[in-house]
Coordinates of C-alpha atoms and ligand atoms in Angstrom, one line a residue:
M136 CA 125.1 144.9 70.8
L137 CA 122.9 146.2 67.3
S138 CA 123.9 149.0 66.7
Q139 CA 121.2 152.5 66.9
Q140 CA 120.8 152.2 63.4
T141 CA 120.6 148.3 63.0
I142 CA 118.3 149.0 65.8
D143 CA 116.6 152.0 63.4
V144 CA 116.4 149.1 60.9
I145 CA 114.6 147.1 62.7
K146 CA 111.8 149.2 64.5
S147 CA 111.4 150.9 60.9
T148 CA 110.4 147.6 59.3
V149 CA 108.4 145.9 62.1
P150 CA 105.1 147.7 60.7
V151 CA 105.7 146.6 56.7
L152 CA 107.1 142.3 57.8
E153 CA 103.7 142.7 60.2
V154 CA 101.5 143.7 57.5
H155 CA 102.5 140.6 55.3
G156 CA 103.2 138.7 59.3
E157 CA 101.8 135.6 58.6
A158 CA 102.5 134.9 54.8
I159 CA 106.3 135.3 55.5
T160 CA 105.5 132.6 58.6
R161 CA 103.9 130.2 55.9
H162 CA 106.2 130.8 53.7
F163 CA 109.0 130.1 56.5
Y164 CA 107.3 126.8 57.5
Q165 CA 106.8 125.8 54.7
T166 CA 110.2 125.4 53.3
M167 CA 111.4 124.5 56.6
F168 CA 109.7 121.5 56.9
T169 CA 111.0 121.3 53.5
A170 CA 114.3 121.3 54.0
H171 CA 113.9 120.0 58.0
P172 CA 111.1 117.7 57.7
E173 CA 112.5 115.9 61.3
L174 CA 111.1 119.2 62.9
L175 CA 107.8 117.6 62.0
N176 CA 108.2 115.1 64.9
I177 CA 107.5 118.0 67.3
F178 CA 105.9 121.1 65.9
N179 CA 102.1 120.2 66.3
H180 CA 100.0 119.6 63.3
A181 CA 96.5 120.3 64.0
N182 CA 98.3 124.3 65.2
Q183 CA 100.3 124.0 61.9
K184 CA 96.7 123.8 60.3
Q185 CA 94.8 125.9 61.7
G186 CA 97.2 128.8 61.5
R187 CA 97.2 128.9 65.3
Q188 CA 101.2 128.0 65.7
Q189 CA 102.0 131.5 62.9
A190 CA 100.1 133.4 64.2
A191 CA 101.9 132.5 67.4
L192 CA 105.1 132.8 66.2
A193 CA 104.5 135.9 64.4
N194 CA 103.2 138.0 66.4
M195 CA 106.3 136.7 69.3
V196 CA 109.1 138.2 65.9
Y197 CA 107.4 141.4 66.0
T198 CA 107.4 141.9 69.6
A199 CA 110.2 141.2 70.8
A200 CA 111.7 143.7 67.2
M201 CA 109.9 146.2 68.4
H202 CA 112.0 145.9 72.1
I203 CA 115.0 144.8 70.7
D204 CA 117.0 147.8 72.5
N205 CA 114.9 146.9 75.6
L206 CA 114.2 142.7 75.7
G207 CA 113.5 142.8 79.5
A208 CA 110.4 144.6 79.2
I209 CA 108.9 141.6 77.3
L210 CA 110.3 139.0 79.4
P211 CA 107.6 137.5 80.9
A212 CA 106.1 136.9 77.4
V213 CA 109.6 135.2 77.0
R214 CA 109.6 132.9 80.2
Q215 CA 106.2 131.9 78.7
V216 CA 107.5 130.5 75.3
A217 CA 110.8 129.4 76.8
H218 CA 109.0 126.9 79.4
K219 CA 106.6 125.6 75.7
H220 CA 110.6 125.5 74.3
R221 CA 111.9 123.8 77.0
S222 CA 108.6 120.8 77.7
L223 CA 109.5 120.3 74.2
G224 CA 113.1 119.7 74.0
I225 CA 114.4 122.5 71.7
V226 CA 118.0 123.0 71.8
P227 CA 120.0 126.0 69.9
E228 CA 120.9 124.1 66.8
Q229 CA 117.2 124.2 66.5
Y230 CA 117.5 127.9 66.8
R231 CA 120.3 128.6 63.3
I232 CA 117.4 126.4 61.5
V233 CA 114.9 128.9 62.1
G234 CA 116.9 132.0 61.7
T235 CA 117.8 130.8 57.7
Y236 CA 114.3 129.7 56.5
L237 CA 112.6 132.9 58.7
L238 CA 115.3 135.5 57.0
Q239 CA 115.0 133.6 53.7
A240 CA 111.0 133.8 53.6
I241 CA 111.3 137.8 54.8
K242 CA 113.0 137.2 51.7
D243 CA 111.2 135.7 49.6
V244 CA 107.7 137.6 50.3
L245 CA 109.2 140.8 50.5
G246 CA 111.7 140.6 47.2
D247 CA 112.9 144.2 46.0
A248 CA 111.5 146.1 48.9
A249 CA 114.0 143.6 51.3
T250 CA 117.0 145.4 50.7
E251 CA 120.3 144.5 52.1
E252 CA 120.8 147.0 54.8
I253 CA 117.2 145.4 56.1
L254 CA 118.0 141.8 56.0
T255 CA 121.4 142.3 58.1
A256 CA 119.2 144.3 60.3
W257 CA 117.1 141.5 60.8
G258 CA 119.6 138.9 61.1
D259 CA 121.8 140.3 63.7
A260 CA 118.2 141.5 65.5
Y261 CA 117.0 137.5 65.8
Q262 CA 120.7 136.8 66.2
V263 CA 120.0 139.2 69.3
I264 CA 116.6 137.6 70.5
A265 CA 117.5 134.2 69.3
D266 CA 120.4 134.6 72.3
A267 CA 118.0 135.8 74.8
F268 CA 115.6 132.6 74.1
I269 CA 118.6 130.4 74.2
G270 CA 120.4 131.5 77.3
I271 CA 116.5 131.5 79.4
E272 CA 116.5 127.6 77.6
Q273 CA 119.5 126.8 79.2
D274 CA 118.8 127.8 82.9
M275 CA 115.1 126.2 82.4
Y276 CA 117.1 122.6 81.5
S277 CA 119.1 122.9 84.1
E278 CA 117.0 123.6 87.1
A279 CA 114.9 121.0 85.6
A280 CA 117.2 117.8 85.7
N281 CA 119.5 119.4 88.8
Q282 CA 116.4 119.4 91.3
T283 CA 115.5 116.1 93.5
G284 CA 113.3 113.4 90.8
G285 CA 114.3 115.6 88.2
W286 CA 115.3 114.7 84.1
D287 CA 116.0 115.9 81.0
G288 CA 114.2 115.4 78.3
F289 CA 111.4 112.9 77.8
R290 CA 111.3 110.0 81.1
L291 CA 109.6 107.1 80.6
F292 CA 106.2 106.9 82.7
Q293 CA 104.3 103.8 83.9
V294 CA 99.9 104.1 83.5
A295 CA 99.4 103.1 87.2
K296 CA 95.7 104.0 86.5
K297 CA 92.9 105.7 84.8
V298 CA 90.4 106.6 86.3
Q299 CA 87.2 108.1 84.0
E300 CA 86.3 111.7 85.7
S301 CA 83.4 112.3 83.4
E302 CA 82.0 111.3 80.1
V303 CA 84.7 113.2 78.5
I304 CA 87.4 113.5 80.6
T305 CA 89.8 111.0 82.1
S306 CA 92.3 110.8 84.3
F307 CA 95.9 108.9 83.9
Y308 CA 98.0 108.7 87.4
L309 CA 102.0 108.1 86.1
L310 CA 104.6 107.0 88.1
P311 CA 108.2 106.2 86.1
E312 CA 109.6 103.1 85.2
D313 CA 113.0 103.8 86.5
G314 CA 110.7 103.9 90.5
K315 CA 112.8 106.8 91.0
S316 CA 111.2 109.6 92.6
I317 CA 110.0 112.5 90.6
S318 CA 110.1 116.4 89.8
S319 CA 107.6 118.6 91.9
Y320 CA 105.8 121.2 90.5
Q321 CA 103.9 124.2 91.3
P322 CA 99.6 123.9 90.5
G323 CA 99.2 124.9 87.4
Q324 CA 102.1 124.1 85.5
Y325 CA 102.0 121.3 82.2
I326 CA 104.3 118.1 81.5
S327 CA 104.3 117.1 77.3
I328 CA 103.9 114.1 76.3
R329 CA 105.4 112.2 73.2
M330 CA 103.6 110.1 71.3
Q331 CA 104.0 107.6 68.6
V332 CA 100.8 106.8 67.4
P333 CA 100.6 103.9 64.6
G334 CA 100.0 104.6 61.0
Q335 CA 100.9 108.5 62.0
Q336 CA 104.2 109.2 60.1
F337 CA 105.8 111.8 62.8
T338 CA 105.7 111.5 66.7
Q339 CA 103.4 114.0 67.9
I340 CA 104.0 116.4 71.5
R341 CA 100.7 117.8 73.6
Q342 CA 101.5 119.3 76.9
Y343 CA 98.7 118.5 79.9
T344 CA 98.1 120.2 83.4
L345 CA 99.1 118.3 85.9
S346 CA 95.5 118.1 87.7
D347 CA 96.8 116.5 91.4
A348 CA 98.2 119.0 94.4
P349 CA 102.0 118.1 94.0
G350 CA 103.8 116.0 96.2
K351 CA 102.2 112.9 95.6
P352 CA 104.5 109.9 94.2
Y353 CA 102.3 110.1 91.1
Y354 CA 101.6 112.7 88.0
R355 CA 98.5 112.8 87.1
I356 CA 96.8 114.1 83.6
S357 CA 92.5 114.9 83.2
V358 CA 92.3 114.6 79.8
K359 CA 89.2 115.6 77.4
R360 CA 88.5 113.1 74.5
E361 CA 88.1 116.3 71.2
S362 CA 85.7 114.7 69.3
G363 CA 85.8 116.1 65.7
A364 CA 82.8 118.7 65.1
P365 CA 81.6 116.8 61.3
D366 CA 84.2 119.4 59.2
R367 CA 86.9 118.2 61.6
P368 CA 89.3 114.9 63.1
D369 CA 88.8 113.8 66.2
G370 CA 92.0 115.4 68.2
V371 CA 94.7 112.6 67.9
I372 CA 96.7 111.8 70.6
S373 CA 93.2 112.4 73.5
N374 CA 91.5 110.1 71.9
Y375 CA 94.2 107.6 71.6
L376 CA 94.8 108.0 75.1
H377 CA 91.2 107.8 76.3
D378 CA 90.8 104.0 73.7
H379 CA 94.5 102.9 73.9
I380 CA 96.1 103.8 76.3
T381 CA 95.9 101.1 79.6
E382 CA 96.6 100.6 82.6
G383 CA 100.2 99.3 82.3
S384 CA 100.7 101.1 78.9
L385 CA 104.2 103.5 79.4
V386 CA 104.2 107.1 77.5
E387 CA 107.4 109.5 77.3
L388 CA 106.7 112.7 79.0
S389 CA 109.1 116.4 80.0
A390 CA 109.5 117.8 83.1
P391 CA 106.7 120.1 84.7
A392 CA 106.7 123.5 83.3
G393 CA 104.7 125.8 82.6
D394 CA 103.9 130.0 84.7
F395 CA 100.5 130.0 84.8
T396 CA 101.4 129.3 88.9
L397 CA 99.4 129.9 91.8
D398 CA 100.9 133.0 93.5
M399 CA 101.4 132.1 97.6
E400 CA 102.8 135.1 98.5
D401 CA 100.5 137.7 98.0
Q402 CA 97.1 136.5 100.5
R403 CA 94.7 138.6 98.1
P404 CA 91.6 136.5 98.1
I405 CA 91.4 133.4 95.0
V406 CA 88.8 133.3 92.0
L407 CA 89.2 129.8 90.1
V408 CA 86.8 130.2 87.4
S409 CA 86.9 127.5 84.4
G410 CA 85.3 126.1 81.5
G411 CA 85.0 123.1 79.9
V412 CA 88.3 120.5 80.7
G413 CA 90.2 123.9 81.8
L414 CA 89.3 122.9 85.0
T415 CA 92.5 120.9 85.2
P416 CA 95.1 123.6 86.6
M417 CA 92.0 124.6 89.1
I418 CA 91.7 121.4 90.8
S419 CA 95.7 121.0 91.3
M420 CA 95.6 125.0 93.1
L421 CA 92.5 124.0 94.5
N422 CA 94.0 120.6 96.3
A423 CA 97.2 122.5 96.8
L424 CA 95.2 124.9 98.6
T425 CA 93.4 122.1 100.9
E426 CA 95.8 120.2 101.6
S427 CA 98.7 122.5 102.5
G428 CA 95.3 124.6 104.8
D429 CA 96.2 127.5 103.6
Q430 CA 93.2 130.1 105.4
R431 CA 92.6 132.5 102.1
P432 CA 88.8 132.9 100.9
V433 CA 88.7 130.9 97.5
T434 CA 85.6 130.5 94.9
F435 CA 85.8 127.8 92.5
L436 CA 83.9 128.4 89.5
H437 CA 82.9 126.1 86.9
A438 CA 81.1 126.0 83.5
S439 CA 79.9 123.0 81.7
P440 CA 77.6 121.8 79.2
N441 CA 75.6 119.6 81.9
G442 CA 76.6 117.3 84.9
Q443 CA 77.4 114.5 82.4
A444 CA 80.3 116.2 80.9
H445 CA 81.6 118.1 84.4
A446 CA 84.1 115.8 85.7
F447 CA 84.9 116.1 89.8
R448 CA 81.6 117.8 90.6
D449 CA 81.4 115.2 93.6
H450 CA 85.0 116.0 94.6
V451 CA 85.0 119.6 94.8
N452 CA 81.6 119.5 96.8
R453 CA 83.7 117.6 99.4
L454 CA 86.1 119.9 99.1
A455 CA 83.6 122.7 100.0
Q456 CA 81.7 120.6 102.9
E457 CA 85.4 120.5 104.0
H458 CA 86.3 124.1 104.3
T459 CA 84.6 126.7 104.8
H460 CA 86.5 129.2 103.1
L461 CA 85.3 127.7 100.0
M462 CA 82.7 128.9 98.2
V463 CA 81.6 126.7 94.7
H464 CA 79.6 127.7 92.0
F465 CA 78.6 125.9 89.0
C466 CA 77.1 126.9 85.8
Y467 CA 75.4 124.4 83.0
T468 CA 74.7 126.0 79.1
A469 CA 72.4 122.6 78.5
P470 CA 71.6 120.6 81.5
S471 CA 70.8 117.4 81.1
D472 CA 67.2 115.3 82.0
A473 CA 68.8 113.5 85.0
D474 CA 70.2 117.2 85.7
L475 CA 67.4 119.1 86.4
Q476 CA 65.6 115.7 88.7
N477 CA 69.3 116.3 90.9
E478 CA 68.3 118.6 93.8
F479 CA 72.1 119.5 93.3
V480 CA 72.6 123.2 92.9
Y481 CA 74.1 124.5 89.8
R482 CA 73.5 127.8 87.6
Q483 CA 71.8 127.4 83.9
G484 CA 73.8 129.6 81.6
Y485 CA 76.5 131.7 81.2
M486 CA 79.1 133.1 83.7
D487 CA 77.7 136.4 83.1
A488 CA 79.0 140.0 84.8
A489 CA 75.1 140.1 87.7
W490 CA 75.9 136.8 87.8
L491 CA 79.4 136.6 89.2
R492 CA 79.1 139.8 91.4
Q493 CA 76.6 137.9 93.1
V494 CA 79.2 134.4 93.7
I495 CA 82.5 137.0 94.0
Q496 CA 82.2 137.9 97.4
E497 CA 85.9 140.7 97.1
P498 CA 86.7 141.2 93.7
D499 CA 89.9 143.2 94.7
A500 CA 91.0 139.2 94.3
N501 CA 93.5 137.2 92.3
Y502 CA 91.5 135.6 89.4
Y503 CA 92.7 132.4 87.7
L504 CA 91.4 131.7 84.3
C505 CA 91.1 128.7 82.6
G506 CA 88.8 127.6 79.4
S507 CA 88.3 127.5 75.6
A508 CA 89.1 131.0 73.5
A509 CA 85.7 131.8 73.4
F510 CA 85.0 131.1 77.2
M511 CA 87.7 133.0 78.4
R512 CA 87.2 136.3 75.8
S513 CA 83.8 136.9 78.0
V514 CA 84.7 135.7 81.4
Y515 CA 87.9 137.7 80.6
A516 CA 85.2 140.7 79.8
E517 CA 83.2 139.9 82.4
L518 CA 85.4 139.9 85.0
L519 CA 87.4 143.4 84.5
S520 CA 83.5 145.0 84.4
I521 CA 82.6 143.7 88.3
G522 CA 85.8 145.3 89.1
A523 CA 88.7 142.9 88.9
A524 CA 92.8 144.4 88.1
S525 CA 93.6 143.2 84.3
D526 CA 96.6 142.0 85.8
R527 CA 95.4 139.9 88.8
I528 CA 93.6 138.0 86.1
H529 CA 95.7 135.1 84.9
Y530 CA 94.9 133.3 82.8
E531 CA 95.7 129.7 80.8
F532 CA 95.8 129.0 77.3
F533 CA 95.5 125.3 75.8
G534 CA 96.7 126.1 73.1
P535 CA 99.5 128.5 71.8
K536 CA 98.5 132.1 73.8
A537 CA 96.5 134.2 71.9
S538 CA 94.7 137.9 73.5
L539 CA 91.9 138.1 75.5
S540 CA 91.2 141.5 74.0
P541 CA 88.1 141.5 72.0
A542 CA 89.9 142.5 69.0
A543 CA 91.4 139.3 68.9
E544 CA 88.8 137.1 68.5
N545 CA 89.2 135.6 65.1
V546 CA 93.0 134.8 66.5
Ligands
LIG202 C1 99.9 124.4 78.3 C2 98.1 122.8 78.0 C3 97.9 122.3 79.3 C4 97.0 122.2 78.4 N1 96.1 120.9 79.4 C5 94.9 120.2 79.3 C6 94.8 119.0 80.1 O1 94.3 119.0 81.5 N2 94.0 118.1 78.9 C7 93.1 118.4 78.3 O2 92.3 118.0 77.4 N3 94.2 118.4 77.4 C8 95.0 120.0 77.8 N4 95.4 120.6 77.0 C9 95.6 120.4 74.8 C10 96.1 119.4 74.9 O3 97.9 119.8 75.0 C11 96.0 119.0 73.3 O4 95.8 120.4 72.7 C12 94.4 118.6 73.0 O5 94.1 116.8 74.2 C13 93.7 118.4 71.8 O6 94.9 117.3 71.2 P1 94.1 115.8 70.2 O7 95.7 115.1 70.0 O8 93.8 115.5 71.0 O9 94.0 117.0 68.7 P2 95.0 117.5 67.7 O10 95.2 116.6 66.5 O11 96.0 118.3 68.1 O12 93.4 118.4 67.4 C14 93.1 119.7 68.4 C15 92.3 120.3 67.8 O13 92.1 120.7 65.8 C16 91.2 120.2 64.8 N5 92.0 119.8 63.5 C17 92.6 119.0 63.8 N6 93.0 119.2 62.4 C18 92.6 119.9 61.8 C19 92.4 120.3 60.4 N7 92.6 119.7 59.3 N8 91.4 121.8 60.3 C20 91.0 121.5 61.5 N9 90.7 121.3 62.1 C21 91.5 120.3 63.2 C22 90.8 119.0 66.0 O14 89.5 118.4 65.6 C23 91.1 119.1 67.3 O15 89.4 119.1 67.5 C24 96.6 121.5 76.8 C25 97.2 122.5 76.3 C26 98.3 123.5 77.0 C27 98.9 124.2 75.3
LIG203 C1 113.5 133.5 68.0 C2 112.8 131.8 68.0 C3 111.4 131.8 68.6 C4 110.4 132.6 68.4 C5 109.8 134.0 68.8 C6 109.6 131.7 69.3 C7 108.2 131.8 69.4 C8 107.3 130.7 69.8 C9 106.0 131.5 70.2 C10 105.5 132.7 70.9 C11 105.3 130.3 70.5 C12 103.7 129.8 71.0 C13 103.5 129.4 72.5 C14 103.1 129.5 73.1 O1 102.4 127.7 73.1 O2 101.9 129.9 73.8 C15 106.5 128.9 69.8 C16 105.9 127.6 70.1 C17 106.9 126.6 70.0 N1 108.2 127.1 69.1 FE1 109.6 128.2 68.7 N2 109.6 130.3 69.0 C18 111.1 130.3 68.5 C19 112.1 129.4 68.0 C20 111.9 128.1 68.0 C21 112.8 127.0 67.8 C22 114.3 126.9 67.2 C23 112.0 125.9 67.7 C24 112.6 124.0 67.2 C25 113.0 124.2 66.3 C26 110.4 126.3 68.2 C27 109.3 125.3 68.1 C28 109.2 125.5 68.2 C29 107.3 124.4 68.8 C30 107.3 123.0 68.8 C31 106.2 125.1 69.8 C32 105.0 124.6 69.6 C33 104.2 124.8 68.6 C34 102.8 124.1 68.5 O3 101.9 123.5 69.9 O4 102.3 124.3 68.0 N3 110.8 127.2 67.8 N4 107.4 129.7 69.6

């Protein structure tokens, strides 16, 4: 238990640390990676270079510190991170390393302002926060390992089938190399894949959402090739998967994780909204709903640049023909000549409030949203404006979680 005095010191210094937040975490990562280069095997280097991970960790530590006397109030946020940590294989010993370098960074950046009292209070508070994460992650590790077909850490899978779904998205069907069963999962969950790419010094870990309904003997992931813009390098793992991972290749996977899952209890209609490769969780959810015979109204909205980039179009259209309670609408921002000649129906343009109002029959629904950060911010605001309740808009970032509020555009 922290003393009231420690709690007061923490709460009064959070604003000071927030001012220096990114400087502290940047310094923290630099010193930690210098002393423990082995940790570069688990951190995403692209996120580091773009400062995305720094922002995520800093925000989480300050949020936790503000709620230090009632961490239960931020339990959903802690669980979301714990899912990610569990899929990465983070262990308690690493919390000690993070704590040491975080505290050192606070001391180095604040200089004389970091009194002994402040440093002791933050050391104690970090321990409380770390213990909360470690406890939750321990339960998650046990659950993942002890369920039927479950496992601990990473397990070898073989690519049984590779299917091109569009010009930019390819699916990989993965079977466990040991031939044993695999754990089930909830639609919307992801696995982490760990790879050693030739020419790269460190192993790389990335998350990919399982794109089919659970209950199959395989896991399927559907990966978009991340081609770098002129001033950016090509994505390391997505390109390696597309170009070098073939049927028969072996890859290492964590057990499924994640809290972006379909709420099967609530009987409201369901609206699945995706942009680009953000459709992978929606396909898993849609398949699970249609395969289970669920009769709730489902609206499937998908935005893509054009028909060539658009994955699973025929599949979704076929489901819409078979299930009268499923409504499907597509939006193309840059239809190709082939699209313009096609009799296939899509809206040309963006998902704006006027159009969403037309296609969503019952706004009192559960919404599931996934796509680029810019897409989600825009659609989130439009959904609120048509009367969607914010606590029923569930969303997933394909990177460190960030805010969807307009003020957070640069995060
Ligand atoms: C929960 C979750 C689920 C996901 N599900 C899916 C899914 O179903 N399908 C899918 O395709 N993806 C999914 N992703 C995204 C996926 O994990 C990867 O992030 C994605 O494939 C890119 O990985 P990469 O190794 O190809 O790119 P990286 O090498 O990690 O690069 C990522 C981006 O950063 C840019 N970049 C790299 N270095 C720099 C630099 N120095 N400066 C500026 N920019 C730089 C690259 O150009 C690229 O655009 C998911 C992510 C999460 C967190
Ligand atoms: C109390 C301590 C910690 C806090 C508050 C914290 C917070 C976070 C947050 C907020 C994220 C982003 C989650 C998301 O994707 O939305 C994250 C991801 C991550 N964390 Fe932690 N973390 C802590 C400890 C650790 C430790 C001990 C390690 C291991 C050394 C670790 C390694 C990672 C990695 C590798 C990622 C993913 C990075 C990426 O994909 O860029 N974290 N953490």
